[in-house]
Short mmCIF file of C-alpha atoms in Angstrom, two decimals:
data_model
loop_
_atom_site.label_atom_id
_atom_site.label_comp_id
_atom_site.label_asym_id
_atom_site.label_seq_id
_atom_site.Cartn_x
_atom_site.Cartn_y
_atom_site.Cartn_z
CA MET A 49 198.56 64.63 99.48
CA ARG A 50 196.93 67.66 97.91
CA SER A 51 195.09 68.56 101.12
CA LEU A 52 198.28 68.09 103.14
CA ALA A 53 200.19 70.42 100.82
CA MET A 54 197.46 73.03 101.07
CA ALA A 55 197.47 72.80 104.87
CA VAL A 56 201.25 73.22 105.00
CA GLY A 57 201.06 76.20 102.66
CA LEU A 58 198.31 77.83 104.72
CA GLY A 59 200.26 77.28 107.94
CA ALA A 60 203.36 78.85 106.40
CA ALA A 61 201.33 81.85 105.27
CA VAL A 62 199.90 82.35 108.75
CA LEU A 63 203.35 82.12 110.34
CA ALA A 64 204.73 84.56 107.79
CA ALA A 65 201.97 87.04 108.58
CA ALA A 66 202.37 86.75 112.35
CA PRO A 67 204.91 89.00 114.10
CA ALA A 68 208.06 87.24 115.29
CA PHE A 69 209.12 88.03 118.83
CA ALA A 70 212.29 87.15 120.70
CA ARG A 71 211.74 85.28 123.96
CA CYS A 72 211.94 88.36 126.18
CA GLU A 73 210.78 90.96 123.68
CA ASN A 74 208.13 93.39 124.98
CA VAL A 75 208.93 92.44 128.59
CA ALA A 76 210.06 95.28 130.85
CA PRO A 77 212.80 93.82 133.10
CA GLY A 78 213.69 95.08 136.54
CA GLN A 79 216.45 97.65 136.93
CA ARG A 80 219.92 96.17 137.09
CA PRO A 81 221.78 97.27 140.22
CA GLN A 82 224.95 98.29 138.39
CA ASN A 83 226.10 100.59 141.19
CA THR A 84 225.14 98.37 144.11
CA PRO A 85 227.82 98.41 146.85
CA ARG A 86 230.15 95.45 146.67
CA GLN A 87 229.04 93.96 149.99
CA PHE A 88 225.57 93.47 148.52
CA VAL A 89 226.75 92.03 145.23
CA GLY A 90 228.76 89.07 146.46
CA GLN A 91 232.19 87.81 145.51
CA THR A 92 233.70 86.83 142.19
CA LEU A 93 234.54 83.25 141.36
CA ASP A 94 238.23 83.97 142.03
CA ASP A 95 237.37 85.47 145.42
CA ILE A 96 235.30 82.43 146.37
CA ILE A 97 238.07 80.01 145.43
CA ALA A 98 240.69 82.09 147.24
CA ARG A 99 238.48 82.29 150.33
CA GLY A 100 237.71 78.58 150.21
CA THR A 101 233.97 78.82 150.95
CA LEU A 102 230.75 79.15 148.94
CA ASN A 103 227.87 80.97 150.66
CA ILE A 104 224.62 79.15 149.86
CA ALA A 105 221.10 80.38 150.69
CA VAL A 106 218.57 77.65 151.53
CA TYR A 107 215.10 77.89 153.03
CA GLU A 108 214.80 77.23 156.75
CA ASP A 109 212.51 74.59 158.30
CA PHE A 110 211.77 73.19 154.85
CA ALA A 111 212.07 69.42 155.14
CA PRO A 112 212.96 67.35 153.21
CA TYR A 113 214.87 70.02 151.32
CA SER A 114 216.70 71.99 154.02
CA TRP A 115 216.53 72.23 157.79
CA LEU A 116 218.75 72.20 160.87
CA GLU A 117 218.95 69.15 163.10
CA GLY A 118 220.58 70.71 166.11
CA ALA A 119 223.47 72.54 164.47
CA THR A 120 223.74 70.09 161.56
CA PRO A 121 222.29 71.07 158.16
CA LYS A 122 220.07 68.35 156.69
CA GLY A 123 218.12 67.83 153.49
CA VAL A 124 218.34 67.26 149.76
CA ASP A 125 219.36 70.85 149.07
CA ILE A 126 222.17 70.52 151.59
CA GLU A 127 223.46 67.59 149.52
CA VAL A 128 223.13 69.72 146.38
CA GLY A 129 225.06 72.51 148.11
CA HIS A 130 227.91 70.10 148.84
CA ILE A 131 227.90 69.07 145.17
CA LEU A 132 228.18 72.71 144.08
CA ALA A 133 230.98 73.50 146.51
CA GLU A 134 232.84 70.32 145.59
CA GLY A 135 232.68 71.38 141.95
CA LEU A 136 234.59 74.54 142.87
CA GLY A 137 236.97 72.82 145.26
CA VAL A 138 235.68 74.80 148.28
CA GLU A 139 233.55 74.21 151.37
CA PRO A 140 229.83 75.10 151.56
CA VAL A 141 228.54 77.60 154.12
CA PHE A 142 224.75 77.39 154.42
CA ARG A 143 222.62 80.41 155.22
CA PHE A 144 219.12 79.42 156.31
CA VAL A 145 216.67 82.10 155.19
CA GLN A 146 212.97 82.74 155.60
CA ALA A 147 210.68 82.71 152.60
CA GLY A 148 209.47 86.16 151.58
CA GLU A 149 206.14 87.25 150.16
CA ASN A 150 207.05 85.90 146.73
CA LEU A 151 209.98 84.62 144.69
CA GLN A 152 210.95 88.10 143.51
CA ALA A 153 211.38 89.20 147.12
CA ASP A 154 213.49 86.14 147.94
CA LEU A 155 215.78 86.77 144.98
CA MET A 156 216.11 90.44 145.85
CA ASN A 157 216.92 89.73 149.49
CA GLN A 158 219.23 86.77 149.00
CA VAL A 159 220.82 87.18 145.57
CA TRP A 160 221.06 90.71 144.19
CA ARG A 161 220.38 93.40 146.81
CA GLY A 162 220.34 92.15 150.36
CA THR A 163 217.75 92.47 153.13
CA VAL A 164 216.46 95.68 154.71
CA GLN A 165 218.68 94.77 157.69
CA GLN A 166 221.61 95.19 155.27
CA GLU A 167 222.55 91.53 155.44
CA PRO A 168 224.80 90.60 152.51
CA VAL A 169 223.59 88.43 149.68
CA SER A 170 224.69 84.83 149.19
CA ASN A 171 226.76 83.55 146.28
CA VAL A 172 223.98 81.20 145.19
CA MET A 173 220.42 80.38 146.18
CA LEU A 174 218.91 76.90 145.86
CA ARG A 175 215.41 75.55 145.07
CA VAL A 176 214.53 78.34 142.69
CA PRO A 177 211.66 77.34 140.35
CA TYR A 178 212.70 77.78 136.73
CA ASN A 179 210.29 79.45 134.33
CA SER A 180 211.44 80.86 131.00
CA GLU A 181 209.03 83.81 131.07
CA PHE A 182 209.87 84.66 134.68
CA THR A 183 213.57 84.93 133.84
CA CYS A 184 212.69 87.80 131.50
CA LEU A 185 211.26 89.80 134.40
CA VAL A 186 214.23 89.43 136.76
CA GLU A 187 217.35 90.39 134.85
CA GLN A 188 219.32 90.91 138.03
CA VAL A 189 219.60 87.14 138.37
CA VAL A 190 221.04 84.30 136.29
CA PHE A 191 218.76 81.24 136.50
CA THR A 192 220.75 78.09 135.84
CA GLY A 193 221.79 74.74 137.32
CA GLN A 194 218.43 73.00 136.95
CA TYR A 195 218.90 69.96 139.17
CA ALA A 196 215.51 68.28 139.70
CA LYS A 197 211.86 68.24 138.78
CA GLU A 198 209.15 68.54 141.40
CA GLN A 199 205.53 67.50 140.95
CA ILE A 200 202.24 67.48 142.79
CA ALA A 201 201.07 64.15 144.17
CA ILE A 202 198.47 62.69 146.51
CA ALA A 203 199.16 60.76 149.71
CA TYR A 204 196.38 58.65 151.14
CA SER A 205 195.53 56.36 154.02
CA LEU A 206 195.37 52.70 153.06
CA ALA A 207 192.75 52.23 155.76
CA ALA A 208 190.58 54.97 154.24
CA TYR A 209 190.92 53.45 150.76
CA PRO A 210 191.01 49.67 151.31
CA ASP A 211 190.40 48.94 147.63
CA ALA A 212 193.44 50.92 146.49
CA VAL A 213 196.32 48.90 145.06
CA ALA A 214 199.59 50.54 146.09
CA SER A 215 202.39 49.91 143.60
CA ASP A 216 205.47 51.41 141.98
CA THR A 217 203.37 52.87 139.18
CA ASP A 218 202.55 56.56 139.05
CA ARG A 219 198.81 55.94 139.31
CA HIS A 220 197.56 53.52 141.96
CA ASP A 221 194.46 51.62 140.93
CA GLY A 222 191.68 52.66 143.28
CA GLY A 223 193.73 55.46 144.83
CA PRO A 224 192.06 58.84 145.33
CA VAL A 225 192.00 61.52 142.64
CA PRO A 226 190.81 65.13 143.11
CA ALA A 227 187.19 64.25 142.29
CA PHE A 228 187.15 62.00 145.38
CA PHE A 229 187.56 65.04 147.59
CA ARG A 230 184.01 66.13 146.87
CA PHE A 231 183.21 63.57 149.58
CA ASP A 232 186.54 62.79 151.28
CA THR A 233 188.72 65.02 153.47
CA VAL A 234 192.10 66.19 152.16
CA ALA A 235 194.97 68.14 153.74
CA VAL A 236 196.81 70.91 151.88
CA GLU A 237 199.34 73.56 152.77
CA ASN A 238 197.61 76.91 153.09
CA ASP A 239 197.96 79.16 150.02
CA SER A 240 199.87 76.50 148.08
CA ILE A 241 199.21 75.62 144.45
CA ALA A 242 197.46 72.43 145.60
CA ASP A 243 195.20 74.62 147.75
CA PHE A 244 194.44 76.91 144.80
CA TYR A 245 193.80 73.99 142.46
CA LEU A 246 191.34 72.21 144.73
CA THR A 247 189.62 75.46 145.69
CA ALA A 248 189.00 76.15 142.01
CA PHE A 249 187.49 72.72 141.40
CA PRO A 250 184.27 73.19 139.38
CA GLY A 251 181.38 74.28 141.54
CA GLY A 252 183.53 74.72 144.64
CA GLN A 253 182.55 71.19 145.62
CA ILE A 254 185.83 70.34 147.35
CA GLY A 255 186.08 73.40 149.59
CA PRO A 256 184.15 72.01 152.59
CA ASN A 257 186.38 68.93 152.72
CA MET A 258 189.72 70.75 152.59
CA ARG A 259 191.81 71.07 155.73
CA ARG A 260 194.48 73.76 155.47
CA PHE A 261 197.75 73.63 157.43
CA ARG A 262 200.62 76.07 157.85
CA ALA A 263 203.06 73.50 156.46
CA MET A 264 202.71 70.28 154.49
CA ALA A 265 204.43 68.38 157.31
CA GLN A 266 201.52 69.22 159.58
CA GLY A 267 199.10 67.97 156.95
CA MET A 268 200.97 64.68 156.79
CA ASP A 269 200.84 64.41 160.58
CA ALA A 270 197.06 64.87 160.36
CA LEU A 271 196.91 62.12 157.74
CA ALA A 272 198.93 59.75 159.93
CA ALA A 273 196.61 60.52 162.86
CA GLY A 274 193.51 59.72 160.80
CA GLU A 275 192.20 63.29 160.90
CA VAL A 276 192.02 63.38 157.09
CA MET A 277 191.81 60.69 154.44
CA ALA A 278 194.40 62.13 152.04
CA ALA A 279 196.89 64.95 151.50
CA MET A 280 197.90 66.77 148.33
CA GLY A 281 201.16 68.59 147.75
CA PRO A 282 204.73 68.27 146.41
CA LEU A 283 205.77 64.63 145.96
CA ALA A 284 208.97 64.95 147.99
CA GLN A 285 207.18 66.40 151.01
CA LEU A 286 204.52 63.70 150.89
CA GLU A 287 207.09 60.90 150.57
CA PHE A 288 209.17 62.29 153.41
CA GLY A 289 206.16 62.56 155.72
CA ALA A 290 204.62 59.21 154.83
CA THR A 291 204.46 56.67 157.65
CA ASP A 292 203.23 53.08 157.77
CA GLY A 293 199.77 52.77 156.30
CA ILE A 294 200.21 55.72 153.94
CA ALA A 295 200.81 55.43 150.18
CA VAL A 296 201.73 58.14 147.69
CA HIS A 297 200.83 58.24 144.02
CA ARG A 298 200.84 60.64 141.08
CA PRO A 299 197.52 60.43 139.25
CA PRO A 300 196.74 62.66 136.25
CA LEU A 301 195.58 66.08 137.39
CA ILE A 302 193.13 67.50 134.88
CA ASN A 303 193.47 71.20 134.02
CA PHE A 304 196.42 71.62 136.40
CA GLY A 305 198.90 73.70 134.41
CA LEU A 306 201.50 73.82 137.22
CA SER A 307 201.39 70.22 138.41
CA SER A 308 205.16 69.93 137.84
CA TRP A 309 208.07 72.33 137.65
CA THR A 310 211.85 72.37 137.42
CA VAL A 311 214.03 73.70 140.25
CA GLY A 312 217.50 75.14 139.88
CA ILE A 313 219.83 77.78 141.29
CA ALA A 314 220.07 81.58 141.16
CA VAL A 315 223.26 83.66 140.94
CA HIS A 316 223.77 87.42 140.68
CA HIS A 317 223.83 88.54 137.03
CA SER A 318 227.30 90.06 137.33
CA HIS A 319 228.84 86.70 138.25
CA ARG A 320 228.10 84.63 135.17
CA ASP A 321 231.41 82.79 135.38
CA LEU A 322 230.30 81.49 138.78
CA ALA A 323 226.92 80.52 137.31
CA TYR A 324 228.62 78.58 134.50
CA ALA A 325 230.92 76.77 136.94
CA LEU A 326 228.03 75.80 139.23
CA ASP A 327 225.96 74.59 136.29
CA ASP A 328 228.90 72.39 135.22
CA ALA A 329 228.90 70.88 138.73
CA VAL A 330 225.18 70.12 138.45
CA VAL A 331 225.56 68.54 135.01
CA ALA A 332 228.36 66.32 136.30
CA ALA A 333 226.27 65.19 139.29
CA LEU A 334 223.29 64.45 137.08
CA GLY A 335 225.49 62.35 134.84
CA ASP A 336 227.34 60.30 137.45
CA GLY A 337 224.37 59.59 139.73
CA ARG A 338 225.27 61.82 142.68
CA MET A 339 222.13 63.94 142.24
CA ALA A 340 219.88 60.88 142.27
CA ALA A 341 221.77 59.60 145.32
CA ALA A 342 221.09 62.86 147.16
CA PHE A 343 217.35 62.21 146.86
CA ALA A 344 217.67 58.51 147.63
CA LYS A 345 219.46 59.38 150.88
CA TYR A 346 216.17 60.81 152.16
CA GLY A 347 213.96 58.14 150.62
CA LEU A 348 212.69 60.40 147.85
CA THR A 349 211.91 59.80 144.20
CA PHE A 350 214.29 61.65 141.89
CA THR A 351 212.89 62.99 138.63
CA PRO A 352 215.50 64.46 136.25
CA PRO A 353 214.95 68.12 135.39
CA ASP A 354 213.94 69.59 132.05
CA ARG A 355 217.14 71.21 130.78
#
């Protein structure tokens, strides 16, 4: 007891001596576009309700999250968009956008400024990774409505790993883990976090066995064709691309700080009432099962977000 009391006292002294910082203290945020023309700012919540439509930015050709099948929007994020619009009592209008160089560029183009072609911003953007520190850097945007958690997983050929025991557990006994790829071929999306993680594997031992593809869907096609033994990337993309003879599992990933992340929505900072209303719609859908059903519709595992 004496040693415990001394340890507590020492810890308190250290905390008392350390400077206390607010979450965003000492972070220089971006300039707020207070005088941005109205057509680049978006509409107020009252305007949206009066108009009867909610403009929603989603990424194009990004299955299973958002894509066009003919003229019909498909994907989990399309379902989420309907949930958001339903919460406001309006209809969703989806704007399929290209990914920019980074997330800051996407938010600038689609949420708070508009593109260089002077295209107007959308009322809300979906599939925005939530990071507390990042929100300090981009004050032009309200980050809210966390609706799911994504994580990195490994898909593998049952023929290539005959001793693997596929199951409903996260880790399949005998299934491949990153260390296997010192000898086995693995598909990744080029310049993705899975690519960076495997490239940085100690000694660069995995590099020669990595096969990089423009999109994860192409990597899954290569896995189905037997061109590689496994694929590593976001769980939802692996599950969506898995065919007969392919299993997906989520083994522990040592020293992988970004193996999972929460996704939510982004709204212009001047429309916080809209952000609150959309977050309420997300909370309701998480509570009554509609969010989980949106993932189940496409055969995907739903992991509740960290909120």
